[in-house]
Coordinates of C-alpha atoms and ligand atoms in Angstrom, one line a residue:
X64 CA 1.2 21.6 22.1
X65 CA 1.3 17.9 21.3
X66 CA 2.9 17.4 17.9
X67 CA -0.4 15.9 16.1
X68 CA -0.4 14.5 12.3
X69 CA -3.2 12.8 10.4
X70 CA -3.7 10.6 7.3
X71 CA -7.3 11.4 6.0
X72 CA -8.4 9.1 3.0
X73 CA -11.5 9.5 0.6
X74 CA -12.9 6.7 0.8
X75 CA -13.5 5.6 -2.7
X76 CA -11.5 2.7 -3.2
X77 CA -9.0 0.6 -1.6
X78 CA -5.9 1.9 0.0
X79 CA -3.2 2.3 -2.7
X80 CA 0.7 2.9 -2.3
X81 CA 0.3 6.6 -2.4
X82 CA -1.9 6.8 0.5
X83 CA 0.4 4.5 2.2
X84 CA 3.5 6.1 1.9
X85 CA 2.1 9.1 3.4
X86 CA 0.2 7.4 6.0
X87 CA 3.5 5.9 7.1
X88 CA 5.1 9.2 6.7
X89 CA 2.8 10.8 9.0
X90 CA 2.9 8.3 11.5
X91 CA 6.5 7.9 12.0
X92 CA 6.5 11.6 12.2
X93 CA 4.4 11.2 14.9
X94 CA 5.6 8.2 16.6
X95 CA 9.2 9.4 16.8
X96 CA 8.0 12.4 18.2
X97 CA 5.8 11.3 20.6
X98 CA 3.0 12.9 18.9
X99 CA -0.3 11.8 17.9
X100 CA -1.5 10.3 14.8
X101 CA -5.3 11.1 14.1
X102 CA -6.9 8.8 11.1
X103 CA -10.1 10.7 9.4
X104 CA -12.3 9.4 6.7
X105 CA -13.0 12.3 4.3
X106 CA -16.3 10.6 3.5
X107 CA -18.0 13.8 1.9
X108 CA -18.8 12.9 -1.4
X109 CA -21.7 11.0 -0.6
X110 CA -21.8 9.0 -4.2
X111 CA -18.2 8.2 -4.1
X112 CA -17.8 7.1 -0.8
X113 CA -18.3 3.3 0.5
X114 CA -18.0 1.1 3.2
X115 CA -16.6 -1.3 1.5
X116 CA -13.6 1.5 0.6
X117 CA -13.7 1.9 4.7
X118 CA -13.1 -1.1 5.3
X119 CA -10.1 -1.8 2.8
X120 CA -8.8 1.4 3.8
X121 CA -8.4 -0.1 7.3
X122 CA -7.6 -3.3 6.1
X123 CA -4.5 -2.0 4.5
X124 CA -3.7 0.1 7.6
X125 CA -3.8 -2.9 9.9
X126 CA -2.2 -5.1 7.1
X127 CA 0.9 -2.4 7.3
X128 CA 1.2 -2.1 11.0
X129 CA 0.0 1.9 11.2
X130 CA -1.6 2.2 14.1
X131 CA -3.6 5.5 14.5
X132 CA -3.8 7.1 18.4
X133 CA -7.5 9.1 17.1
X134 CA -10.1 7.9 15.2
X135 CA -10.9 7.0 13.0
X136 CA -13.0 10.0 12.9
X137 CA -15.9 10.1 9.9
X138 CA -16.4 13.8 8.5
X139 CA -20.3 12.9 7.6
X140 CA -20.7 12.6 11.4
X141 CA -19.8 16.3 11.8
X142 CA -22.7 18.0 9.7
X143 CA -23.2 20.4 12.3
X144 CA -19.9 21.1 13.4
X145 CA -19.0 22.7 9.9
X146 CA -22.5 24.4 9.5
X147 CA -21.8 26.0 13.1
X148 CA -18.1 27.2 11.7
X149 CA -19.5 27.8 8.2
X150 CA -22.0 30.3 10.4
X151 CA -19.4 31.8 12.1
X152 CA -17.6 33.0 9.3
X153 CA -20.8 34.5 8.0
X154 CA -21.5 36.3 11.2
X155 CA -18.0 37.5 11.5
X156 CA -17.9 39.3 7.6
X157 CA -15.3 36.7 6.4
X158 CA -18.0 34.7 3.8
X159 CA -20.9 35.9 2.1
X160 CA -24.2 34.3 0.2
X161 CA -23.3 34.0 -3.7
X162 CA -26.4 33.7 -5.7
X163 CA -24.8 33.5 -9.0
X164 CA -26.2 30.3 -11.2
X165 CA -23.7 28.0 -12.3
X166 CA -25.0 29.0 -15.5
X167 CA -23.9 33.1 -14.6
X168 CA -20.2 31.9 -13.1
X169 CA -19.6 30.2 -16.2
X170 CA -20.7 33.0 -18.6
X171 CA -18.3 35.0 -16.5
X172 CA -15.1 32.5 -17.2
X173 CA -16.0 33.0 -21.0
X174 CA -15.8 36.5 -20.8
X175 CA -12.8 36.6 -19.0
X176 CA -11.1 34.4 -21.3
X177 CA -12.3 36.4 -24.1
X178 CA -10.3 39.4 -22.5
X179 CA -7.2 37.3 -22.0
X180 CA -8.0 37.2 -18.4
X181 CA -7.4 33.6 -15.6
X182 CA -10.6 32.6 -15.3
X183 CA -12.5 32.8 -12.1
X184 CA -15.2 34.1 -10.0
X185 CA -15.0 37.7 -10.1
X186 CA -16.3 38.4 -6.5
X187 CA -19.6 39.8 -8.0
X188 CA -21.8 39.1 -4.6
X189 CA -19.3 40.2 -2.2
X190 CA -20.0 42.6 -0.9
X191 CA -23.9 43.0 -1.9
X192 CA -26.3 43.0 0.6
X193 CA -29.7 43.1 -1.9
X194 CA -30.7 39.5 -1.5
X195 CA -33.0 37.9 -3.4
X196 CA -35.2 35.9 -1.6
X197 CA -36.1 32.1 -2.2
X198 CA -32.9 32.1 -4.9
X199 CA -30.5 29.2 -3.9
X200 CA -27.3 30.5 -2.8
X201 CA -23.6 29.3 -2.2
X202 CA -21.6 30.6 0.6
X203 CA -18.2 31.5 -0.4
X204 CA -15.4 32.8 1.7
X205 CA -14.2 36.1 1.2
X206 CA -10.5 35.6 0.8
X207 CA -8.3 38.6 1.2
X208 CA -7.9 41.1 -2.0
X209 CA -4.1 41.4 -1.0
X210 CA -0.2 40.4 0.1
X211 CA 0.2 37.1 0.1
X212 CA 0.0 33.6 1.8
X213 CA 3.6 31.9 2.3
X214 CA 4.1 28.1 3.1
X215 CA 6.9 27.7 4.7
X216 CA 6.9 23.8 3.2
X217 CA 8.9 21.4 5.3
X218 CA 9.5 19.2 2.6
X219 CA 9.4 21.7 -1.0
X220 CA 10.8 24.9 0.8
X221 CA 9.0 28.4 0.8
X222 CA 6.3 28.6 -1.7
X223 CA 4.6 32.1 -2.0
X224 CA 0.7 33.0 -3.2
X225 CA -0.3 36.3 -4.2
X226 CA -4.2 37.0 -2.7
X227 CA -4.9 37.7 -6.1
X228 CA -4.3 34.6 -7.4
X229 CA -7.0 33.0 -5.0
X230 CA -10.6 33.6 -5.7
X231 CA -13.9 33.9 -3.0
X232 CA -14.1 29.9 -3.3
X233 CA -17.5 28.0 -2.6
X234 CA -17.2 26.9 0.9
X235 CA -21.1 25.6 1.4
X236 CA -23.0 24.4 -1.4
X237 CA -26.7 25.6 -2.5
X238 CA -27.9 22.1 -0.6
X239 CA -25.8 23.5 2.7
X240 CA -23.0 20.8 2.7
X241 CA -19.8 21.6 2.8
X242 CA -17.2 21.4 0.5
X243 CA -13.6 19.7 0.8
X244 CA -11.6 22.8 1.9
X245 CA -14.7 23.7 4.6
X246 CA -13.9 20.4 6.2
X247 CA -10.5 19.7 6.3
X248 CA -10.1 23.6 7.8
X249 CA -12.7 22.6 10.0
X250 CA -10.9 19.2 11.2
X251 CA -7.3 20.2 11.0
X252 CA -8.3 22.9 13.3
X253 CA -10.6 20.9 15.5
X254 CA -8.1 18.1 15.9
X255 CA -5.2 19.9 16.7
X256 CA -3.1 19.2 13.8
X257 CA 0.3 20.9 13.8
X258 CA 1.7 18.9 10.7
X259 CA 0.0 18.2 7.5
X260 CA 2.0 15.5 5.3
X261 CA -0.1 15.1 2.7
X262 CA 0.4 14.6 -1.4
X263 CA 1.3 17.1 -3.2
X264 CA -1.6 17.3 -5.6
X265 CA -2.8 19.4 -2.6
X266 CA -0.6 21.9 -2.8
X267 CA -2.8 24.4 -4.4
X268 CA -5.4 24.0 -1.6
X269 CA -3.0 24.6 0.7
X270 CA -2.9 28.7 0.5
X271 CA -6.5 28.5 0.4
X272 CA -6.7 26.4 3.9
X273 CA -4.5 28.7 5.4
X274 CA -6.4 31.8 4.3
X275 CA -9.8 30.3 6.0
X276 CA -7.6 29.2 9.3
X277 CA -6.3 32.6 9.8
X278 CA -9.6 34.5 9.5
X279 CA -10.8 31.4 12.4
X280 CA -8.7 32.6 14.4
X281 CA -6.8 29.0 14.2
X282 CA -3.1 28.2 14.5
X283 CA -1.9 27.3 11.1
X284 CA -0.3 23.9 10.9
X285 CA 3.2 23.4 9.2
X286 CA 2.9 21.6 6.2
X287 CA 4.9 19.2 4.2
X288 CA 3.8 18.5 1.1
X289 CA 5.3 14.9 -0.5
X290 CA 5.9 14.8 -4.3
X291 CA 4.2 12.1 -6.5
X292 CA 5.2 8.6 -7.4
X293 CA 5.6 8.0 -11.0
X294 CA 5.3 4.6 -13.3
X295 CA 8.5 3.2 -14.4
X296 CA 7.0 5.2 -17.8
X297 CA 7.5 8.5 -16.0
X298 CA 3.7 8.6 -15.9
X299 CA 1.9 9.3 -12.7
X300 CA 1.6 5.5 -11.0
X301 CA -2.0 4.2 -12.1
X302 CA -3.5 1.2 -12.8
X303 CA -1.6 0.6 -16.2
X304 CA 1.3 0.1 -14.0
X305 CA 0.1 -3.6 -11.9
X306 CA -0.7 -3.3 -8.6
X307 CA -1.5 0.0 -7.1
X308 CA -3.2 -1.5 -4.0
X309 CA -1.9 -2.1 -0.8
X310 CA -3.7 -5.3 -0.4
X311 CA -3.1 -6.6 -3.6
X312 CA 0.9 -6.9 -2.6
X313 CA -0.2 -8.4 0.2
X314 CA -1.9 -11.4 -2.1
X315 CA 1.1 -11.3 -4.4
X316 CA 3.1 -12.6 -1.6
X317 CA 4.9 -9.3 0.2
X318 CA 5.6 -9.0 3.8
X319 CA 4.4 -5.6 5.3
X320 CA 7.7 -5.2 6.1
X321 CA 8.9 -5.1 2.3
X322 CA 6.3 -3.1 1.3
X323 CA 7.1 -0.7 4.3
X324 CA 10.9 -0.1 3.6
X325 CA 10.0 0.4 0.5
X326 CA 7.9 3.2 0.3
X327 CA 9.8 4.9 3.4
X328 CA 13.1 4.6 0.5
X329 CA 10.3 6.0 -2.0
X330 CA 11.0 9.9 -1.7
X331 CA 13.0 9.9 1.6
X332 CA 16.9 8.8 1.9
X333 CA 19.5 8.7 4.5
X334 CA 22.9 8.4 3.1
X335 CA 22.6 5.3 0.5
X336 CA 21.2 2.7 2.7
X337 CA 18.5 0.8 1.3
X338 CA 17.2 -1.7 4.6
X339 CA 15.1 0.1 7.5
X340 CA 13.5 -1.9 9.7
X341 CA 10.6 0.1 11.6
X342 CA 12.6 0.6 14.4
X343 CA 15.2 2.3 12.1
X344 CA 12.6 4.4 10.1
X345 CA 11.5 5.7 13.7
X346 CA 15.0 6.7 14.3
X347 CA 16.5 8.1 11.2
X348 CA 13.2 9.4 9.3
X349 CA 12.7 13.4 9.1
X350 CA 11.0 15.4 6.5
X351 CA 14.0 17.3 5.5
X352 CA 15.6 13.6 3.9
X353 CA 12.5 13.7 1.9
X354 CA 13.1 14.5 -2.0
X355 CA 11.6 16.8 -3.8
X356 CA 11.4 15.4 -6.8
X357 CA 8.6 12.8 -7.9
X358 CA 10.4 8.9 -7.7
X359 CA 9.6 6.4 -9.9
X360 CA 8.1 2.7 -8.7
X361 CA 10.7 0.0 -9.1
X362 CA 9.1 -3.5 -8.6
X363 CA 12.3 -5.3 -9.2
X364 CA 13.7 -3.0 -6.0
X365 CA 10.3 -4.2 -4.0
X366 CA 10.9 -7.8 -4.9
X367 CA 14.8 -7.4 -3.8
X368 CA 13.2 -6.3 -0.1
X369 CA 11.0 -9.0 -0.1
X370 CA 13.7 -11.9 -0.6
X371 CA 15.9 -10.1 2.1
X372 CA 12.8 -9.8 4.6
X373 CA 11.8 -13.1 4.2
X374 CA 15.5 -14.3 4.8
X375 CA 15.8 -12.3 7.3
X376 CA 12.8 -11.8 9.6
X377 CA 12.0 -14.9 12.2
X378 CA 10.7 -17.9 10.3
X379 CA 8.3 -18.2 13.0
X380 CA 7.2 -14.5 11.8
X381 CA 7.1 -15.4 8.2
X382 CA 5.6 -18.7 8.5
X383 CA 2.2 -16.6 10.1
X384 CA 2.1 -14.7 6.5
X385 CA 3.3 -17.6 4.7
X386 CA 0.1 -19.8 6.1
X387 CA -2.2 -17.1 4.8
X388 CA -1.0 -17.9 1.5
X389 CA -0.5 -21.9 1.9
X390 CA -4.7 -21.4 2.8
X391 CA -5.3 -19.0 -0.2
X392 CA -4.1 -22.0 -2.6
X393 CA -6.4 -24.5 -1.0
X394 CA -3.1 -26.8 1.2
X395 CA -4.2 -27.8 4.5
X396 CA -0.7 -27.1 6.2
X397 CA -1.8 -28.9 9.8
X398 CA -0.4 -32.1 8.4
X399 CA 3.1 -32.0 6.8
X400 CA 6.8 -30.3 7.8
X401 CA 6.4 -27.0 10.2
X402 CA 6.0 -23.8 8.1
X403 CA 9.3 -22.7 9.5
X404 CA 11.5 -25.3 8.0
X405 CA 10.0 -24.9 4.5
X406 CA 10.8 -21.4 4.5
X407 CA 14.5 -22.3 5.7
X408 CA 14.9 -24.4 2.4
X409 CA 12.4 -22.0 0.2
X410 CA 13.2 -18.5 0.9
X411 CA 16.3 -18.4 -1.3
X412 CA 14.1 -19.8 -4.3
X413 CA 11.4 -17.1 -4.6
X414 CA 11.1 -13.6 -4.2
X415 CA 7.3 -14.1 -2.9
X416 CA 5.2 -15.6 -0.5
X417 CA 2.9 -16.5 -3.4
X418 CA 5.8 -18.9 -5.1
X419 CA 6.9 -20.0 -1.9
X420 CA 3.5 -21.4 -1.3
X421 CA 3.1 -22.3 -5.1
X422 CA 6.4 -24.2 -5.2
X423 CA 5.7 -25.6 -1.8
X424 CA 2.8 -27.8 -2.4
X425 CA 4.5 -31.3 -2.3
X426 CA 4.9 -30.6 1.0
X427 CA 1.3 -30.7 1.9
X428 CA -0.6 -31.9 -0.9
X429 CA -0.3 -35.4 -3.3
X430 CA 0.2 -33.8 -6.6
X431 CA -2.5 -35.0 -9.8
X432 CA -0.2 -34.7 -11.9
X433 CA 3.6 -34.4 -13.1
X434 CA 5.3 -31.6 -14.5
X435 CA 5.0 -32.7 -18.0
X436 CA 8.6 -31.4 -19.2
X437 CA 10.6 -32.7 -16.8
X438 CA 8.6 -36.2 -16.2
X439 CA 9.2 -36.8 -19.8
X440 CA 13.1 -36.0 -19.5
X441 CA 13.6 -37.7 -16.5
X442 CA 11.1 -40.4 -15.9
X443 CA 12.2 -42.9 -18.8
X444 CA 12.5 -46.4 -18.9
X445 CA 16.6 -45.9 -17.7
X446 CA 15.0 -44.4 -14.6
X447 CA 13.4 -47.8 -13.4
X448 CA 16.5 -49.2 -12.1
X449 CA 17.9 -46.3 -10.2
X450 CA 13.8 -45.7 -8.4
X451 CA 13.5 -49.1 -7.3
X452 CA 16.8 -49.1 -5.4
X453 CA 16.9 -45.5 -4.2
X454 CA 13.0 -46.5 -2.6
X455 CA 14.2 -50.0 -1.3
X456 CA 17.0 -48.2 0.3
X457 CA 14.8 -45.0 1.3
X458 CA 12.4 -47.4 2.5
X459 CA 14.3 -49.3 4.9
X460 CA 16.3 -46.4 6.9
X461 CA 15.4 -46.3 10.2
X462 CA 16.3 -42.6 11.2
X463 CA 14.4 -40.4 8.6
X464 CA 17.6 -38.0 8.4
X465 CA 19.5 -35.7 6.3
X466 CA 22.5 -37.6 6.8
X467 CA 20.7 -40.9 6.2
X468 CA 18.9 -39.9 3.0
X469 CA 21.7 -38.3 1.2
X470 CA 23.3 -41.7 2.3
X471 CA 20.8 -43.9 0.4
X472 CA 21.2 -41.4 -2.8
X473 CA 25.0 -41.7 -3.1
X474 CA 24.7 -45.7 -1.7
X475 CA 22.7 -46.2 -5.2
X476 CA 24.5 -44.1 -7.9
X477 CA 27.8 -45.9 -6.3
X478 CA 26.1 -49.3 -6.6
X479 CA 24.8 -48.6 -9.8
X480 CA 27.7 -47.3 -11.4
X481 CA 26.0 -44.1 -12.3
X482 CA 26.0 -40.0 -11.9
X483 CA 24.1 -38.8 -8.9
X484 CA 21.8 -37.2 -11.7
X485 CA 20.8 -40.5 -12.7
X486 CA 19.6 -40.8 -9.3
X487 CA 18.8 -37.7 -8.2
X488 CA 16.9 -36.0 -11.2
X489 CA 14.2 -39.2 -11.4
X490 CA 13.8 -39.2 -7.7
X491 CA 13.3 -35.3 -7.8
X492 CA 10.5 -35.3 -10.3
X493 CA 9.2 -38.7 -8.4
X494 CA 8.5 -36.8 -5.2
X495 CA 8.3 -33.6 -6.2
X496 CA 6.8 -33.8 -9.0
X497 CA 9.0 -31.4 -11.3
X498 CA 12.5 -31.4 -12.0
X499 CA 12.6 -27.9 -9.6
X500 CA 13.4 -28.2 -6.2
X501 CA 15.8 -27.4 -3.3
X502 CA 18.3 -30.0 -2.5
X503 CA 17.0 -33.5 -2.0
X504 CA 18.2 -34.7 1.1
X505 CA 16.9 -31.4 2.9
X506 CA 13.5 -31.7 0.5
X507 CA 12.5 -35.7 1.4
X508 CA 13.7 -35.4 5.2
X509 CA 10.3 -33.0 5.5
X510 CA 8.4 -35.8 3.8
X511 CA 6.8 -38.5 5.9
X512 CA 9.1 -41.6 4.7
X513 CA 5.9 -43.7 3.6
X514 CA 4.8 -40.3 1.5
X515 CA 8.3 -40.6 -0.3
X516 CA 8.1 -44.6 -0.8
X517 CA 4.6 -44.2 -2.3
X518 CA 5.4 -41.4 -4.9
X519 CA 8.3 -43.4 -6.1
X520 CA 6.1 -46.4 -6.8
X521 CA 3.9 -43.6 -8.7
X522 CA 6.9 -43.0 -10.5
X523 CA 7.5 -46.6 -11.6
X524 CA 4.3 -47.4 -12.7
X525 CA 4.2 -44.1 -14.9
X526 CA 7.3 -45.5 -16.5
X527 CA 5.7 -48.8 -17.0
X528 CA 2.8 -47.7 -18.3
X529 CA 4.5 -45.1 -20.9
X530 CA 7.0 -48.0 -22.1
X531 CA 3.6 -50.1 -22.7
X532 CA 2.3 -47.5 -24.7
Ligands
LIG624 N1 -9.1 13.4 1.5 C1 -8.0 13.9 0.7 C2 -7.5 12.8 -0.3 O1 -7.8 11.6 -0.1 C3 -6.8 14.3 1.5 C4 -7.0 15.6 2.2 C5 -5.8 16.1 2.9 O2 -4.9 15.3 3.2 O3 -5.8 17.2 3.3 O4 -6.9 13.1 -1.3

């Protein structure tokens, strides 16, 4: 049997790093073995479920690199298939019509409390065959009274459920639509799945699946059931924490790449090595590195992956991702240095895309404005002298080089009898526009010379004017 895994998604909102990490769990679980990885929209809850959640599931998924081999398959397409099963376990004895009211099931969890008892359905309609006609009914599956289910977890170790724990639960609702444990029976069965890698908030379902695959007739997959990720508060990762979406990293300025060896490091380890590459993950990751315990987000960690990836991975690579982000803050990038050899200069700077594209804009764009801090430090009257040489000098190289621009710097703070800050600090805020920037000579070289020449003379009427003031 092909070794078959699946990340199935409710679509009702946007993919967040949860979801992520154990979408890439299941597909390098599959990948590495060969196996296939089946994507399924869980799209049941008609109210909750969008398109627009669809789409910026698979958004994400694309964004990430997780390629599915099935699918994506949409459970509201397969109305008839759980009816048809739903059927089958009626005809076979294994579920029976409920006609309790919500109203009656409730009234008996109040009792049951009353006597000290765990609340739940008490199994009333079981095994009654005196109908009631035009009453809505439930169908609930008749789990077994006794022994007990044992997951042999691949991830948490052997967990064991006494039957008695488990009540008949609601399998078809009094409209006929399935409910979630229906389904993913249904689909996990259908679809060949012989590992589940899902969230652990599913763990309880998990005897009750098995219960419902066993009276099918089905195989019952393996399952590996991944802890939670917690807040840096020790709080279950929300909203509260930033950025919970997989897309919104993307705009903050990660590389898939970072985000990726990330959440593989999130709740799986080998030895104490931090950088995986995919090809890596696909060798070294198994289930039993995976922790048990719930980890804790670390965006300072995330960041540190991010600097090293976009160091590390081909500038031509980077410079694709990077251009997104040049377009997202409005810089035409067709005109100006090559992508690549800003990143060369800028990727020691900034820990994301985002402030590489922010702190890149003199590159692309004439700035409206200077930096108000460092114009007024470094853009006085004492500045004059040292501009007008450095852009006569500037001005009349004929190889627009490294070597020749660092030339003309130290050519003027020599003539002038001054430090190279004298020089070097005004000209920086000249051209750049703030007193922040990577070294000049590397900085102006990517700078058309007549661009350079032109902000100077900027420069030097700003300090005119602010001395006439
Ligand atoms: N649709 C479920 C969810 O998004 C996952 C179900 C499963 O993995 O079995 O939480």
């Amino acid at each position: 049997m092909t070794l078959t895994t699946r990340f199935a998604p409710s679509p009702t909102g946007y993919l967040h790093v949860g979801g992520a990490r154990t979408a890439l769990y299941s597909w390098l679980y599959a990948k590495k073995n060969g196996g296939e990885f089946v994507l399924r929209i869980e799209d049941t809850d008609l109210e909750r479920s969008t398109q627009e959640s669809v789409d910026a599931i698979l958004e994400g998924m694309n964004w990430l690199g997780l390629d599915w081999t099935q699918g994506p398959f949409y459970q509201t397409k397969r109305f008839d298939r759980y009816k048809e099963v739903i059927q089958q376990l009626l005809d076979a004895g294994h579920a029976y019509r409920c006609y309790c009211t919500p109203e009656e099931v409730d009234q008996m969890r109040e009792e049951q409390k009353v006597r000290g008892e765990k609340p739940r359905y008490n199994g009333l309609w079981r095994d009654r065959t005196d109908h009631p006609e035009d009453k809505p009914f439930v169908i609930r599956f008749k789990n077994p009274l006794e022994g007990t289910v044992v997951i042999e977890d691949l991830i948490k170790g052997r967990i064991e459920i006494s039957n008695t724990e488990l009540d008949d639960l609601i399998i078809a609702r009094s409209d006929g639509t399935p409910t979630y444990n229906l389904t993913v029976v249904v689909d996990d069965w259908d679809m060949k799945m012989t590992h589940v890698i899902r969230g652990d908030d599913h763990i309880n379902n998990t005897p009750r699946q098995m219960n419902i695959l066993a009276a099918l007739g089905a195989s019952i997959p393996q399952y590996a059931h991944v802890p939670m990720i917690l807040g840096d508060d020790g709080k279950r990762l929300s909203k509260r924490h930033g950025a919970v979406s997989v897309m919104q990293y993307r705009d903050e300025g990660y590389l898939p790449e970072a985000l990726l060896n990330y959440l593989v490091r999130l709740g799986w380890s080998h030895g104490d090595e931090e950088i995986f590459s995919k090809e890596q993950m696909l060798e070294l990751f198994d289930l039993s590195g995976c922790n048990r315990a719930p980890s804790a987000f670390n965006t300072e960690k995330l960041q540190w992956l991010n600097q090293h990836y976009m160091r590390s991975l081909p500038a031509e690579y980077v410079a694709e991702h990077l251009a997104w982000h040049m377009q997202q803050a409005g810089l035409n990038t067709e005109h100006g240095p090559a992508l690549t050899d800003v990143i060369a200069i800028q990727a020691d700077r900034v820990k994301t895309l985002k402030e590489m594209a922010q702190i890149s804009e003199y590159f692309y764009a004439d700035f409206d404005a200077l930096d108000e801090k460092a114009a007024k430090k470094h853009l006085r009257p004492v500045a004059q002298q040292p501009l007008e040489v450095v852009r006569d000098k500037l001005a009349a190289l004929t190889d627009w080089t490294v070597e020749a621009i660092q030339a003309a710097i130290h050519g003027t703070a020599e003539e002038l009898e001054v430090g190279m800050g004298k020089v070097g600090m005004p000209l920086r805020v000249a051209v750049t526009g703030g007193g922040n920037s990577p070294s000049l000579d590397v900085t102006l070289v990517l700078i058309e010379k007549d661009k350079v020449v032109e902000r100077i003379n900027r420069a030097i009427a700003f300090i005119e004017a602010r001395a006439a003031e």
